[in-house]
Amino acid sequence: MKTTPSIIHFVQKLLIFTVAIQLIGCKSTSGIDFNNIKVSDAEATNSTKLLYHNIQKISKEGIAFGHQDATAYGIGWKHEEKPNRLRSDIKFVAGELPAVHGYDIGHIELGKSHNLDTVSFDLMRDHIQKLYDKGAIITMSWHLDNPVSNGSSWDQTPAVPAILEGGAEREKYELWVQRLSSFLNSLKDKKGRVIPVVFRPYHEMNGSWFWWGGNNVSPEDYKQLWKETQQLLKQNNVHSLLYAYSPNIVGSEEEFQKYYPGDEFVDILGVDIYNYGGNEAFSKNIKSNLEIVRKKANMADKPFALTETGNTNFGEDPNWWTKTFYPGLKDSGAAWVLLWRNARPSHYFATYPGEISEEDFKEFAKLEEILFLDEVEDITN
Ligand code: BMA
């Protein structure tokens, strides 16, 4: 038959074409093989895997600077007053936006329009979209209410067993995670893809100030809560998260490990450290704790970060950044640091115009190792 060779030829070409398309499908234009990037959610989107890849890349170049609620408000201003601009205390002082932007989604579970610190979720979404578009990394903590007492995160009524599978408040918890899921899936980039987020739930669990930590929970229940929450999010079609585990300052590797749900459920390791014990101890603590976290992270081949920090001695130390903070941080290998929020003059953790450490912050910001938004964008693009 005359037609046979051309049919075979056609089928061969079709096969080659199909294979090629499949190969292109798992690689980005920059040649990243997404099949080789493994994160805790096996169904994580490519954007999520790319975020993971970028975080690892950043950690080899320096330490990205982050700030909680950076563009939502600062000392003496609120975004709503000039809604057309993306302002930030850090930008006012150093001329650059932070590379990492932290948000708290506490009260999303209640179906409220604003979080526990009066940041509207619509504003949050809008800023996340704008900042992600500029190359920022988004991270979220969750100061959720106590599901048993309906008090705040700081209400220590034991509640974890009640929201685990089969518990008395399980239905309520599923609804709460449902609301959280809807918000996360509503964060869309310019191409309509869901924006990936570093999710840091149930943080500082080795302290007893939250209902999910310390004396208020057993390590086994904590781990179970972590896994079940992850499961619920996945069931709700949330595949845009990297999961970060971050205890408060630890005294040993064992303490770091105590509530750790396991390598397969965590993507990023972290620790929260403030200078409540004075600056000298703080410098040393950052160094020793990041060393512990680094060791664990290296063993598990995961990135790590100083997931919350800040100067709690408001207005006292003009050289805090270069003389206290940086010496502890230097060469730590952390991917980022997140300074806590600038709420008011008696509750701020970074700096702002007119603040006592303003000039020192400018010096800190000039350090090669410390990366702001534009620098991070250069690394990841
Ligand atoms: C705490 C304080 C609180 C705030 C909470 C959640 O550390 O800053 O004022 O409500 O974080 O952001």
Short mmCIF file of C-alpha atoms and ligand atoms in Angstrom, two decimals, residues 116-117 143 154 340-341 347, ligand 1:
data_model
loop_
_atom_site.label_atom_id
_atom_site.label_comp_id
_atom_site.label_asym_id
_atom_site.label_seq_id
_atom_site.Cartn_x
_atom_site.Cartn_y
_atom_site.Cartn_z
CA LEU A 116 -7.25 40.55 64.52
CA ASP A 117 -5.05 43.61 63.98
CA HIS A 143 -3.48 33.71 65.28
CA TRP A 154 -3.92 33.46 73.94
CA TRP A 340 7.44 41.84 63.58
CA ARG A 341 4.92 44.61 63.07
CA HIS A 347 4.71 48.28 70.07
C1 BMA B 1 1.47 39.83 68.61
C2 BMA B 1 1.20 41.29 68.88
C3 BMA B 1 -0.29 41.48 68.89
C4 BMA B 1 -0.89 40.97 67.56
C5 BMA B 1 -0.42 39.57 67.25
C6 BMA B 1 -0.87 39.10 65.89
O1 BMA B 1 2.81 39.54 68.68
O2 BMA B 1 1.80 42.10 67.91
O3 BMA B 1 -0.60 42.84 69.03
O4 BMA B 1 -2.28 40.99 67.64
O5 BMA B 1 0.97 39.51 67.33
O6 BMA B 1 -0.37 39.90 64.87
#
